[in-house]
Short mmCIF file of C-alpha atoms in Angstrom, two decimals:
data_model
loop_
_atom_site.label_atom_id
_atom_site.label_comp_id
_atom_site.label_asym_id
_atom_site.label_seq_id
_atom_site.Cartn_x
_atom_site.Cartn_y
_atom_site.Cartn_z
CA UNK A 399 -72.19 186.54 -50.35
CA UNK A 400 -69.80 189.04 -48.79
CA UNK A 401 -66.19 187.98 -49.35
CA UNK A 402 -64.44 190.76 -47.45
CA UNK A 403 -63.69 189.43 -43.99
CA UNK A 404 -62.06 190.97 -40.94
CA UNK A 405 -63.12 188.25 -38.51
CA UNK A 406 -61.92 184.86 -37.32
CA UNK A 407 -64.03 182.09 -35.83
CA UNK A 408 -63.22 181.12 -32.25
CA UNK A 409 -64.92 180.05 -29.04
CA UNK A 410 -68.31 179.66 -30.70
CA UNK A 411 -68.55 182.84 -32.75
CA UNK A 412 -67.06 185.18 -35.33
CA UNK A 413 -64.94 187.88 -33.67
CA UNK A 414 -62.80 190.67 -35.05
CA UNK A 415 -59.20 189.68 -35.63
CA UNK A 416 -56.60 191.48 -33.56
CA UNK A 417 -54.33 191.62 -36.58
CA UNK A 418 -54.65 194.70 -38.76
CA UNK A 419 -52.95 192.88 -41.64
CA UNK A 420 -54.97 191.31 -44.42
CA UNK A 421 -54.42 189.38 -47.63
CA UNK A 422 -56.23 189.89 -50.91
CA UNK A 423 -57.62 186.86 -52.69
CA UNK A 424 -57.18 186.87 -56.47
CA UNK A 425 -59.28 185.00 -58.99
CA UNK A 426 -56.50 183.33 -61.02
CA UNK A 427 -58.64 183.33 -64.16
CA UNK A 428 -59.36 187.07 -64.15
CA UNK A 429 -56.50 188.39 -61.96
CA UNK A 430 -59.13 190.43 -60.09
CA UNK A 431 -59.45 190.68 -56.31
CA UNK A 432 -62.46 188.61 -55.21
CA UNK A 433 -62.05 188.75 -51.46
CA UNK A 434 -60.09 189.82 -48.41
CA UNK A 435 -59.22 187.92 -45.24
CA UNK A 436 -57.15 188.69 -42.15
CA UNK A 437 -53.50 187.65 -42.11
CA UNK A 438 -53.35 186.77 -38.44
CA UNK A 439 -50.26 186.59 -36.31
CA UNK A 440 -49.39 184.96 -33.01
CA UNK A 441 -51.93 186.88 -30.91
CA UNK A 442 -54.95 185.60 -32.84
CA UNK A 443 -53.50 182.10 -33.04
CA UNK A 444 -53.02 182.09 -29.27
CA UNK A 445 -56.66 183.05 -28.77
CA UNK A 446 -57.86 180.24 -31.02
CA UNK A 447 -55.65 177.64 -29.34
CA UNK A 448 -56.76 178.82 -25.89
CA UNK A 449 -60.40 178.38 -26.93
CA UNK A 450 -59.71 174.87 -28.21
CA UNK A 451 -57.80 173.94 -25.04
CA UNK A 452 -60.60 175.25 -22.82
CA UNK A 453 -63.18 173.26 -24.81
CA UNK A 454 -61.09 170.11 -24.52
CA UNK A 455 -60.79 170.52 -20.76
CA UNK A 456 -64.55 171.06 -20.34
CA UNK A 457 -65.15 167.55 -21.71
CA UNK A 458 -68.49 168.56 -23.27
CA UNK A 459 -67.12 167.22 -26.56
CA UNK A 460 -64.17 164.99 -25.72
CA UNK A 461 -66.21 163.26 -23.01
CA UNK A 462 -69.28 162.52 -25.13
CA UNK A 463 -70.19 159.20 -26.73
CA UNK A 464 -69.56 158.31 -30.33
CA UNK A 465 -73.31 158.39 -30.94
CA UNK A 466 -73.58 161.96 -29.62
CA UNK A 467 -70.69 163.12 -31.79
CA UNK A 468 -72.18 161.37 -34.81
CA UNK A 469 -75.47 163.22 -34.43
CA UNK A 470 -73.73 166.60 -34.42
CA UNK A 471 -71.46 165.62 -37.31
CA UNK A 472 -74.54 164.68 -39.35
CA UNK A 473 -76.01 168.08 -38.55
CA UNK A 474 -72.72 169.63 -39.67
CA UNK A 475 -72.94 167.71 -42.96
CA UNK A 476 -76.50 168.97 -43.45
CA UNK A 477 -75.39 172.56 -42.88
CA UNK A 478 -72.54 172.11 -45.35
CA UNK A 479 -75.00 170.71 -47.88
CA UNK A 480 -77.19 173.79 -47.46
CA UNK A 481 -74.17 175.90 -48.44
CA UNK A 482 -72.90 173.58 -51.18
CA UNK A 483 -73.67 175.83 -54.15
CA UNK A 484 -72.07 178.86 -52.52
CA UNK A 485 -68.99 176.84 -51.57
CA UNK A 486 -68.59 175.52 -55.11
CA UNK A 487 -68.85 179.04 -56.53
CA UNK A 488 -66.33 180.40 -54.04
CA UNK A 489 -63.81 177.60 -54.66
CA UNK A 490 -64.02 178.13 -58.42
CA UNK A 491 -63.45 181.84 -57.86
CA UNK A 492 -60.57 181.66 -55.37
CA UNK A 493 -58.77 178.57 -56.72
CA UNK A 494 -59.68 178.53 -60.42
CA UNK A 495 -60.98 174.97 -60.52
CA UNK A 496 -63.62 174.24 -63.17
CA UNK A 497 -67.23 174.39 -62.05
CA UNK A 498 -67.74 170.83 -63.34
CA UNK A 499 -65.25 169.71 -60.68
CA UNK A 500 -65.90 171.91 -57.67
CA UNK A 501 -69.51 170.95 -57.03
CA UNK A 502 -69.20 167.19 -57.35
CA UNK A 503 -65.67 166.67 -56.05
CA UNK A 504 -64.45 169.55 -53.93
CA UNK A 505 -67.78 170.03 -52.15
CA UNK A 506 -69.98 166.93 -52.30
CA UNK A 507 -67.11 164.51 -51.73
CA UNK A 508 -65.89 166.58 -48.79
CA UNK A 509 -69.35 166.41 -47.24
CA UNK A 510 -69.27 162.63 -47.68
CA UNK A 511 -66.10 162.59 -45.56
CA UNK A 512 -68.11 164.09 -42.69
CA UNK A 513 -70.96 161.61 -43.07
CA UNK A 514 -68.52 158.69 -43.27
CA UNK A 515 -66.80 159.52 -40.00
CA UNK A 516 -70.15 160.18 -38.34
CA UNK A 517 -71.26 156.67 -39.31
CA UNK A 518 -67.94 155.20 -38.22
CA UNK A 519 -68.29 156.40 -34.62
CA UNK A 520 -72.09 156.23 -34.30
CA UNK A 521 -72.14 152.69 -32.88
CA UNK A 522 -68.53 152.45 -31.79
CA UNK A 523 -67.55 151.36 -28.31
CA UNK A 524 -64.79 153.62 -27.05
CA UNK A 525 -63.59 151.17 -24.41
CA UNK A 526 -63.21 147.43 -24.02
CA UNK A 527 -62.23 144.99 -21.32
CA UNK A 528 -59.20 142.89 -22.09
CA UNK A 529 -58.05 139.61 -20.60
CA UNK A 530 -54.67 139.98 -18.96
CA UNK A 531 -51.86 137.56 -19.75
CA UNK A 532 -50.29 136.98 -16.34
CA UNK A 533 -51.73 139.65 -14.02
CA UNK A 534 -54.65 139.14 -11.61
CA UNK A 535 -56.44 142.28 -12.72
CA UNK A 536 -59.09 143.82 -14.91
CA UNK A 537 -57.97 146.11 -17.70
CA UNK A 538 -60.06 148.68 -19.54
CA UNK A 539 -58.64 149.80 -22.89
CA UNK A 540 -59.91 153.26 -23.84
CA UNK A 541 -59.66 155.22 -27.08
CA UNK A 542 -59.09 158.85 -26.11
CA UNK A 543 -58.89 161.97 -28.27
CA UNK A 544 -55.32 163.08 -28.87
CA UNK A 545 -56.29 166.61 -27.79
CA UNK A 546 -56.09 169.96 -29.56
CA UNK A 547 -55.44 169.48 -33.29
CA UNK A 548 -54.13 172.13 -35.67
CA UNK A 549 -55.21 171.50 -39.26
CA UNK A 550 -53.28 173.27 -42.02
CA UNK A 551 -54.49 172.74 -45.57
CA UNK A 552 -53.29 173.77 -49.05
CA UNK A 553 -54.88 175.90 -51.75
CA UNK A 554 -55.45 173.00 -54.16
CA UNK A 555 -57.96 171.21 -51.90
CA UNK A 556 -59.37 173.98 -49.68
CA UNK A 557 -62.45 172.05 -48.53
CA UNK A 558 -61.50 168.43 -49.27
CA UNK A 559 -58.20 168.85 -47.46
CA UNK A 560 -59.86 170.59 -44.54
CA UNK A 561 -62.62 168.04 -43.96
CA UNK A 562 -60.34 165.03 -44.47
CA UNK A 563 -58.72 166.23 -41.22
CA UNK A 564 -61.44 168.11 -39.36
CA UNK A 565 -64.06 165.36 -39.70
CA UNK A 566 -62.00 162.51 -38.16
CA UNK A 567 -60.51 164.85 -35.54
CA UNK A 568 -63.98 165.89 -34.38
CA UNK A 569 -65.27 162.32 -34.59
CA UNK A 570 -62.43 161.23 -32.30
CA UNK A 571 -63.40 163.88 -29.74
CA UNK A 572 -60.59 166.34 -30.46
CA UNK A 573 -60.93 170.10 -30.65
CA UNK A 574 -59.67 171.85 -33.76
CA UNK A 575 -57.92 175.03 -34.86
CA UNK A 576 -58.11 175.24 -38.64
CA UNK A 577 -55.79 177.40 -40.73
CA UNK A 578 -56.66 177.69 -44.44
CA UNK A 579 -54.15 178.53 -47.16
CA UNK A 580 -53.68 182.27 -47.74
CA UNK A 581 -54.61 181.91 -51.43
CA UNK A 582 -57.96 180.23 -50.65
CA UNK A 583 -59.37 181.33 -47.27
CA UNK A 584 -62.85 182.32 -48.42
CA UNK A 585 -64.40 178.85 -48.49
CA UNK A 586 -63.29 178.32 -44.89
CA UNK A 587 -65.66 181.08 -43.78
CA UNK A 588 -68.56 179.06 -45.17
CA UNK A 589 -67.11 176.00 -43.43
CA UNK A 590 -67.00 177.88 -40.12
CA UNK A 591 -70.52 179.21 -40.67
CA UNK A 592 -71.77 175.64 -41.17
CA UNK A 593 -69.99 174.50 -38.00
CA UNK A 594 -71.56 177.37 -36.08
CA UNK A 595 -75.05 176.53 -37.36
CA UNK A 596 -74.54 172.86 -36.49
CA UNK A 597 -74.13 173.85 -32.83
CA UNK A 598 -70.76 172.47 -31.77
CA UNK A 599 -69.87 173.50 -28.21
CA UNK A 600 -67.88 176.73 -28.04
CA UNK A 601 -64.22 176.23 -28.86
CA UNK A 602 -64.57 172.77 -30.39
CA UNK A 603 -64.00 174.20 -33.87
CA UNK A 604 -61.98 177.36 -34.50
CA UNK A 605 -60.76 178.93 -37.74
CA UNK A 606 -57.97 181.47 -38.12
CA UNK A 607 -56.39 182.60 -41.42
CA UNK A 608 -52.76 183.25 -40.54
CA UNK A 609 -49.64 184.72 -42.08
CA UNK A 610 -46.33 182.86 -42.07
CA UNK A 611 -45.46 183.91 -38.52
CA UNK A 612 -48.93 182.97 -37.29
CA UNK A 613 -48.74 179.61 -39.05
CA UNK A 614 -45.40 178.83 -37.45
CA UNK A 615 -46.78 179.84 -34.06
CA UNK A 616 -49.70 177.44 -34.53
CA UNK A 617 -47.45 174.54 -35.50
CA UNK A 618 -45.07 175.16 -32.60
CA UNK A 619 -47.72 176.02 -29.99
CA UNK A 620 -47.20 174.03 -26.78
CA UNK A 621 -50.96 173.64 -26.30
CA UNK A 622 -51.40 172.00 -29.72
CA UNK A 623 -51.18 168.24 -29.24
CA UNK A 624 -51.15 167.30 -32.92
CA UNK A 625 -50.58 168.97 -36.28
CA UNK A 626 -52.31 167.63 -39.40
CA UNK A 627 -50.76 169.17 -42.49
CA UNK A 628 -51.10 168.83 -46.24
CA UNK A 629 -48.61 170.64 -48.43
CA UNK A 630 -45.13 170.52 -49.85
CA UNK A 631 -42.48 168.11 -48.64
CA UNK A 632 -40.19 171.03 -47.77
CA UNK A 633 -42.73 172.62 -45.43
CA UNK A 634 -43.71 169.19 -44.13
CA UNK A 635 -40.15 168.71 -42.93
CA UNK A 636 -40.40 171.98 -41.00
CA UNK A 637 -43.65 170.82 -39.40
CA UNK A 638 -42.15 167.45 -38.45
CA UNK A 639 -39.07 169.09 -36.94
CA UNK A 640 -41.19 171.48 -34.90
CA UNK A 641 -43.41 168.70 -33.54
CA UNK A 642 -40.45 166.43 -32.82
CA UNK A 643 -38.93 168.97 -30.42
CA UNK A 644 -41.84 168.45 -28.00
CA UNK A 645 -42.71 164.87 -29.02
CA UNK A 646 -46.05 166.05 -30.39
CA UNK A 647 -47.83 164.01 -33.00
CA UNK A 648 -48.07 165.03 -36.64
CA UNK A 649 -49.81 163.61 -39.70
CA UNK A 650 -48.32 164.77 -42.98
CA UNK A 651 -49.73 164.35 -46.50
CA UNK A 652 -47.00 165.73 -48.72
CA UNK A 653 -45.80 165.69 -52.32
CA UNK A 654 -46.05 163.00 -54.94
CA UNK A 655 -44.54 162.00 -58.26
CA UNK A 656 -46.78 159.18 -59.38
CA UNK A 657 -45.89 156.74 -62.13
CA UNK A 658 -48.53 155.26 -64.41
CA UNK A 659 -47.17 151.97 -65.75
CA UNK A 660 -48.84 151.05 -69.02
CA UNK A 661 -48.49 147.35 -69.75
CA UNK A 662 -48.21 145.93 -73.26
CA UNK A 663 -51.87 144.88 -73.40
CA UNK A 664 -53.47 148.18 -72.32
CA UNK A 665 -55.94 149.45 -74.91
CA UNK A 666 -55.80 152.86 -76.55
CA UNK A 667 -59.34 153.56 -75.33
CA UNK A 668 -58.36 152.81 -71.73
CA UNK A 669 -55.31 155.05 -71.91
CA UNK A 670 -57.21 157.90 -73.55
CA UNK A 671 -60.24 157.96 -71.27
CA UNK A 672 -58.66 156.86 -68.03
CA UNK A 673 -55.19 158.34 -68.03
CA UNK A 674 -55.10 161.10 -70.62
CA UNK A 675 -58.06 163.01 -69.23
CA UNK A 676 -57.43 162.58 -65.50
CA UNK A 677 -53.65 162.85 -65.76
CA UNK A 678 -53.89 166.23 -67.45
CA UNK A 679 -57.16 167.72 -66.25
CA UNK A 680 -57.63 166.56 -62.66
CA UNK A 681 -57.66 169.72 -60.55
CA UNK A 682 -55.99 171.63 -63.42
CA UNK A 683 -53.05 169.26 -62.93
CA UNK A 684 -52.53 170.76 -59.47
CA UNK A 685 -52.84 167.47 -57.62
CA UNK A 686 -50.28 165.55 -55.59
CA UNK A 687 -51.75 162.26 -56.82
CA UNK A 688 -51.62 163.16 -60.54
CA UNK A 689 -50.17 160.29 -62.59
CA UNK A 690 -47.49 162.54 -64.02
CA UNK A 691 -44.87 160.06 -65.25
CA UNK A 692 -46.34 157.78 -67.92
CA UNK A 693 -44.18 154.67 -68.36
CA UNK A 694 -44.80 152.94 -71.69
CA UNK A 695 -43.37 149.92 -73.55
CA UNK A 696 -40.75 151.28 -75.94
CA UNK A 697 -42.44 149.74 -78.97
CA UNK A 698 -45.65 151.62 -78.10
CA UNK A 699 -44.06 154.96 -77.20
CA UNK A 700 -45.01 156.88 -80.34
CA UNK A 701 -48.51 155.39 -80.46
CA UNK A 702 -49.28 156.33 -76.85
CA UNK A 703 -47.73 159.79 -77.21
CA UNK A 704 -50.06 160.43 -80.15
CA UNK A 705 -53.07 159.31 -78.10
CA UNK A 706 -52.17 161.50 -75.13
CA UNK A 707 -51.37 164.47 -77.37
CA UNK A 708 -54.77 164.12 -78.99
CA UNK A 709 -56.44 164.19 -75.59
CA UNK A 710 -54.41 167.25 -74.56
CA UNK A 711 -55.40 169.14 -77.69
CA UNK A 712 -59.08 168.33 -77.17
CA UNK A 713 -59.38 169.72 -73.65
CA UNK A 714 -61.04 173.10 -73.28
CA UNK A 715 -58.91 175.55 -71.30
CA UNK A 716 -60.49 178.76 -70.08
CA UNK A 717 -62.89 180.43 -67.69
CA UNK A 718 -63.47 177.90 -64.89
CA UNK A 719 -66.93 179.31 -64.22
CA UNK A 720 -68.13 178.05 -67.62
CA UNK A 721 -69.73 174.59 -67.41
CA UNK A 722 -67.78 173.14 -70.35
CA UNK A 723 -64.32 174.24 -69.20
CA UNK A 724 -62.09 171.27 -68.35
CA UNK A 725 -58.87 173.02 -67.31
CA UNK A 726 -58.71 176.34 -65.51
CA UNK A 727 -55.74 178.52 -64.54
CA UNK A 728 -52.77 177.85 -62.30
CA UNK A 729 -53.16 179.36 -58.85
CA UNK A 730 -50.68 182.24 -59.34
CA UNK A 731 -48.55 183.81 -62.04
CA UNK A 732 -45.43 182.57 -60.24
CA UNK A 733 -46.74 179.02 -60.24
CA UNK A 734 -47.67 179.19 -63.93
CA UNK A 735 -44.17 180.36 -64.79
CA UNK A 736 -42.69 177.56 -62.69
CA UNK A 737 -44.70 174.94 -64.62
CA UNK A 738 -43.57 176.41 -67.95
CA UNK A 739 -39.96 176.43 -66.77
CA UNK A 740 -40.13 172.66 -66.24
CA UNK A 741 -41.40 172.23 -69.80
CA UNK A 742 -38.78 174.45 -71.44
CA UNK A 743 -35.96 172.89 -69.42
CA UNK A 744 -37.09 169.38 -70.42
CA UNK A 745 -37.25 170.41 -74.09
CA UNK A 746 -33.74 171.84 -73.88
CA UNK A 747 -32.56 168.54 -72.39
CA UNK A 748 -33.95 166.49 -75.30
CA UNK A 749 -37.62 165.91 -74.53
CA UNK A 750 -40.09 166.47 -77.36
CA UNK A 751 -43.10 168.72 -76.77
CA UNK A 752 -45.81 166.61 -78.41
CA UNK A 753 -48.67 168.89 -77.35
CA UNK A 754 -49.02 172.23 -75.60
CA UNK A 755 -45.99 173.63 -73.90
CA UNK A 756 -47.00 177.25 -73.56
CA UNK A 757 -49.73 179.75 -72.72
CA UNK A 758 -52.98 179.43 -74.75
CA UNK A 759 -52.89 182.01 -77.52
CA UNK A 760 -56.42 183.27 -76.85
CA UNK A 761 -56.00 183.72 -73.09
CA UNK A 762 -53.91 186.79 -72.32
CA UNK A 763 -55.52 187.31 -68.90
CA UNK A 764 -55.22 184.72 -66.16
CA UNK A 765 -52.54 182.19 -65.31
CA UNK A 766 -53.26 179.52 -67.92
CA UNK A 767 -51.05 176.72 -69.22
CA UNK A 768 -51.77 174.55 -72.24
CA UNK A 769 -52.23 170.84 -71.45
CA UNK A 770 -48.78 169.50 -72.27
CA UNK A 771 -47.38 166.12 -73.26
CA UNK A 772 -43.61 165.63 -73.18
CA UNK A 773 -42.23 162.65 -75.13
CA UNK A 774 -38.81 160.98 -75.02
CA UNK A 775 -38.41 161.98 -71.38
CA UNK A 776 -35.61 160.54 -69.27
CA UNK A 777 -36.29 159.86 -65.62
CA UNK A 778 -33.15 161.88 -64.88
CA UNK A 779 -34.74 165.10 -66.14
CA UNK A 780 -35.95 167.54 -63.50
CA UNK A 781 -39.45 167.41 -64.98
CA UNK A 782 -39.55 163.69 -64.19
CA UNK A 783 -37.93 163.90 -60.77
CA UNK A 784 -39.82 166.78 -59.20
CA UNK A 785 -43.48 167.54 -58.63
CA UNK A 786 -44.55 169.84 -61.48
CA UNK A 787 -48.08 170.48 -60.15
CA UNK A 788 -49.55 171.43 -63.50
CA UNK A 789 -51.20 169.87 -66.60
CA UNK A 790 -48.04 168.15 -67.86
CA UNK A 791 -47.43 164.47 -68.65
CA UNK A 792 -43.92 163.04 -69.04
CA UNK A 793 -43.81 159.93 -71.25
CA UNK A 794 -40.89 157.61 -70.44
CA UNK A 795 -40.12 154.44 -72.42
CA UNK A 796 -39.12 151.13 -70.83
CA UNK A 797 -37.93 147.80 -72.26
CA UNK A 798 -38.99 145.32 -69.55
CA UNK A 799 -41.52 145.37 -66.75
CA UNK A 800 -38.65 145.08 -64.29
CA UNK A 801 -37.20 148.28 -65.72
CA UNK A 802 -40.60 149.97 -65.49
CA UNK A 803 -40.87 149.10 -61.80
CA UNK A 804 -37.33 150.35 -61.24
CA UNK A 805 -38.14 153.67 -62.92
CA UNK A 806 -41.37 154.00 -60.96
CA UNK A 807 -39.47 153.47 -57.70
CA UNK A 808 -36.66 155.86 -58.63
CA UNK A 809 -38.14 158.78 -56.70
CA UNK A 810 -38.12 160.09 -53.15
CA UNK A 811 -41.92 160.07 -53.19
CA UNK A 812 -44.38 157.26 -52.63
CA UNK A 813 -47.88 158.71 -52.60
CA UNK A 814 -49.60 156.93 -55.48
CA UNK A 815 -49.05 155.05 -58.73
CA UNK A 816 -51.16 153.15 -61.22
CA UNK A 817 -51.01 150.13 -63.52
CA UNK A 818 -52.91 149.98 -66.83
CA UNK A 819 -53.66 146.57 -68.29
CA UNK A 820 -56.33 144.23 -69.65
CA UNK A 821 -55.24 141.60 -67.13
CA UNK A 822 -56.29 142.53 -63.57
CA UNK A 823 -54.28 139.73 -62.00
CA UNK A 824 -51.14 140.91 -63.78
CA UNK A 825 -51.90 144.47 -62.76
CA UNK A 826 -52.20 143.49 -59.10
CA UNK A 827 -48.94 141.55 -59.32
CA UNK A 828 -47.15 144.67 -60.54
CA UNK A 829 -48.97 146.90 -58.04
CA UNK A 830 -47.76 144.86 -55.08
CA UNK A 831 -44.16 145.57 -56.09
CA UNK A 832 -44.61 149.35 -55.94
CA UNK A 833 -43.83 151.32 -52.79
CA UNK A 834 -46.71 153.75 -52.83
CA UNK A 835 -49.53 154.39 -50.40
CA UNK A 836 -52.17 153.97 -53.11
CA UNK A 837 -51.87 151.97 -56.33
CA UNK A 838 -54.76 152.03 -58.79
CA UNK A 839 -55.51 149.45 -61.47
CA UNK A 840 -56.84 151.17 -64.60
CA UNK A 841 -57.64 154.31 -62.62
CA UNK A 842 -55.91 157.46 -61.43
CA UNK A 843 -57.89 158.17 -58.29
CA UNK A 844 -60.49 156.71 -55.93
CA UNK A 845 -61.99 159.33 -53.61
CA UNK A 846 -63.69 156.91 -51.26
CA UNK A 847 -63.69 157.91 -47.57
CA UNK A 848 -63.33 154.27 -46.52
CA UNK A 849 -59.96 153.92 -48.30
CA UNK A 850 -56.90 155.11 -46.34
CA UNK A 851 -54.77 157.65 -48.17
CA UNK A 852 -51.15 158.60 -47.51
CA UNK A 853 -47.64 157.98 -48.69
CA UNK A 854 -44.29 156.33 -48.22
CA UNK A 855 -40.98 158.17 -48.00
CA UNK A 856 -41.06 161.91 -48.64
CA UNK A 857 -44.79 161.74 -49.34
CA UNK A 858 -45.58 161.89 -45.66
CA UNK A 859 -46.44 160.25 -42.37
CA UNK A 860 -49.76 158.72 -41.36
CA UNK A 861 -53.01 158.14 -43.21
CA UNK A 862 -56.15 160.09 -43.93
CA UNK A 863 -59.63 158.55 -44.33
CA UNK A 864 -60.82 155.09 -43.39
CA UNK A 865 -60.60 153.73 -39.83
CA UNK A 866 -56.87 154.35 -40.13
CA UNK A 867 -57.53 158.06 -40.56
CA UNK A 868 -59.73 158.14 -37.46
CA UNK A 869 -57.09 156.41 -35.36
CA UNK A 870 -54.53 159.10 -36.22
CA UNK A 871 -56.46 161.35 -33.83
CA UNK A 872 -56.57 158.95 -30.90
CA UNK A 873 -54.45 157.87 -27.98
CA UNK A 874 -54.85 154.49 -26.30
CA UNK A 875 -55.18 154.38 -22.53
CA UNK A 876 -55.09 151.26 -20.34
CA UNK A 877 -56.75 151.41 -16.90
CA UNK A 878 -55.38 148.61 -14.72
CA UNK A 879 -57.35 147.53 -11.64
CA UNK A 880 -55.98 144.65 -9.49
CA UNK A 881 -58.37 141.96 -8.34
CA UNK A 882 -59.08 141.52 -4.64
#
């Protein structure tokens, strides 16, 4: 497929961008340019928002039934499925994620998001009559689309992050302006092509790759009713401040610093297979939900470090296009260097590098980092307090379960955590004491579209997925009619 683009998708078709600026897309494994996309400014953003606003006003999407929307969403899912192989190849190329991951997770799971929300609204009643408490009247309670939604997604989940927002927004009857990350815009052209083939009314879905000024214009645009954003906590604060000025809604899925609490009875096999592999390899470690801080009983510290180090040393790092590669490159050279800085700073502060800690000796091209295990980490170290976003585990010892919970909670984030134990009841007891949007027992992740996902504290506002995710894109209206 052609990966040199000069167009944007708006008002039902691909049109030339007004912007003459463009951004090159690098394959982080080869450092070669693999595509080009426009870097649009305010003028192109304004066109896309105008198309979405016009489509909302026409009511040929917002005014349809849930069943009608579901049929078109299913068609959209079918068109995405027809492009699944191409999307997986593109995501591996632009983001560096291993081929074993992109097809099954980044693409197929994203398509399941669309089918889930289609099923959710297919038989849904969008209004109900409600008995009044002390008024002689009839009341109709309606679920209305919030309006024009801007979706801004990060480079680490270019399709998953997009469809976790676009699918519920469309299902709710909203119109959408989607802005992909500048590092990974190519897959969004396939997404837009699938939307076009599905036959959404003109302006219901729009896609515009934007530069920083264009992105800020989209977030602040007075005709955007809601912003759905996934990214860093720092940028999330900017988005929230911009929306707050006009009392516009925002849903924010931001950073994380998950703690995996290993209880005394957790088996070596469980830790190795469940935590070692996913904690290090999931999305090359570039995942906000990665169980980065591993909290272990002090008397098992050395044993568990040895287990995790063995896993780290066994993982194949290299060309993500190869089917047996487990960990690919970091997204950019700057990001790779940032990950390595965390490791070297922790080592200087007293942590022990039990595995990895550098650049693989046989990979002098690409932005690779060895899977790394840091032992004897203190929760006061920067590597334990901040989101590393790379294949690095920080092992922290605790003496009592109360101390483990205290360490787990000693963070500004609250996106996810996990508990590892042979006793499910005990695991649930500990989980209920953790302030995190998702807590997993003997797991690091559950990508199920029925399960709401989001965080406490600096990890964001609102929820994605599940009925809760659909309701983020709705307003409730009461129509009051007096009797007699």
